[in-house]
Amino acid sequence: MLTAPQKDPTPRLAPAPTPKTASLADTANSFGLHDTLQYGPRSFAAEVTATRTSGLKDRLDNWDATQDNLRLVMERNVYGMHMPMRRLMERKLVSHNPHMPALRQSNVHLDVLMGRDETLQPADFMMPASEFTQPMDIHSDMEKKLRM
Amino acid sequence: MEAISVDMNRLKAGEVNLGTSIMAVQFKDGVVIGADSRTTTGSYIANRVTDKLTHIHDRIYCCRSGSAADTQAIADVVHQHLQMYTQMVGGAPSVHVAANVFQDLCYTNKDNLSAGIIVAGWDKEVGPSVYNIPLGGGLFRQPWAIGGSGSTYVYGYCDATYQEGWGREETVNFVKNTLSLAMSRDGSSGGVIRMCIITEEGVERAFVPGNELPKFWEGNEVLGAPLKTKEVSDAVPMPVDA
């Protein structure tokens, strides 16, 4: 899976604490107003981003993206502006998957480029695939994928 | 539902701390860097023989003070950066480049870090140089620099003692004496003195064990000593008119 590259040109060592935000965008309906039917009456407490209860959660969620960004910034400083562009281009090229969204998806080339070809995550060996089979609706899966 | 919240500052409170005395002094042919060897977690000494002099490149070392984790992370990133730089440029980086990489990291991350670093070394362009990067992430080139919690006790000694034009022996003695004084006054500094002498020829490590530290005034308990009674046996009676 391609982690989203952060648009941060500075060499952050650890994720910066995310600021508290309040936004109508999450609950807006097609008129641009708060959708009371779906989300209930409008309240400020609900609008402030719920994830701000713990700095630790944000830090852990953004950890991999931040470390990757640090590497890209370092390469930009040493080799030049072209280097991070090339790396991101390589990752994008390699992620192109013309196959159907089948059960097992593994992209060794992307793992190598992301530097995780020699690491094991618990998900790799602790999830018996049989428990997680979705009903095979290949047509809707392909529709979703091709309209991306 | 109330989510469990973790106070990030509380996590940092008990972490391993390099309360410390570090210094670097430049002399004619190179630099001498030195540090004490104590790492504390609160009042427990986590490591009494720490090596705070970290190799960054062949002729560039840094002294670390502040949070042990933060300074190790920064030093690792700079080390990697300079390795890539060496491959790209085809030669050793100058101390100025290394110091600027440190400064870039320390300043950008100043909200997250507590790290005071002294970068020192020898390079072909300039010869020996010492750069001080205190807590805020500023960069200062100086002929000598001291840092860490123990440094506050020895600013006066250093100002009074330092002379320009010293050779290697005098500089090593200066570093040894300064660090001894700092270690004897500062609770978070102690152990042994580790030094590196960096010249064009190479890097030489020196070690002064705790029982061979230079000794200065050790203190004297005055209160509680027995009162000195004055001898009156040789008193002569005064002639008095009857």
Tab-separated table of C-alpha atoms in Angstrom, chain A residues 17-27 42-53 58:
chain	number	residue	atom	x	y	z
A	17	PRO	CA	0.980	17.548	16.673
A	18	THR	CA	-2.092	18.107	14.503
A	19	PRO	CA	-4.034	21.269	15.321
A	20	LYS	CA	-7.596	21.093	16.581
A	21	THR	CA	-10.014	21.882	13.824
A	22	ALA	CA	-13.748	22.338	13.610
A	23	SER	CA	-15.296	21.769	10.224
A	24	LEU	CA	-18.694	21.561	8.637
A	25	ALA	CA	-17.332	19.625	5.682
A	26	ASP	CA	-17.738	16.200	7.298
A	27	THR	CA	-21.460	16.483	7.898
A	42	ARG	CA	-25.534	20.307	15.147
A	43	SER	CA	-23.152	20.527	18.118
A	44	PHE	CA	-19.735	22.107	18.461
A	45	ALA	CA	-18.371	19.193	20.465
A	46	ALA	CA	-19.138	16.852	17.588
A	47	GLU	CA	-17.563	19.164	15.035
A	48	VAL	CA	-14.173	19.472	16.716
A	49	THR	CA	-12.081	16.722	15.235
A	50	ALA	CA	-12.638	13.676	17.403
A	51	THR	CA	-9.108	12.323	17.018
A	52	ARG	CA	-7.606	15.194	19.002
A	53	THR	CA	-8.159	13.393	22.325
A	58	ASP	CA	-1.824	11.012	15.835
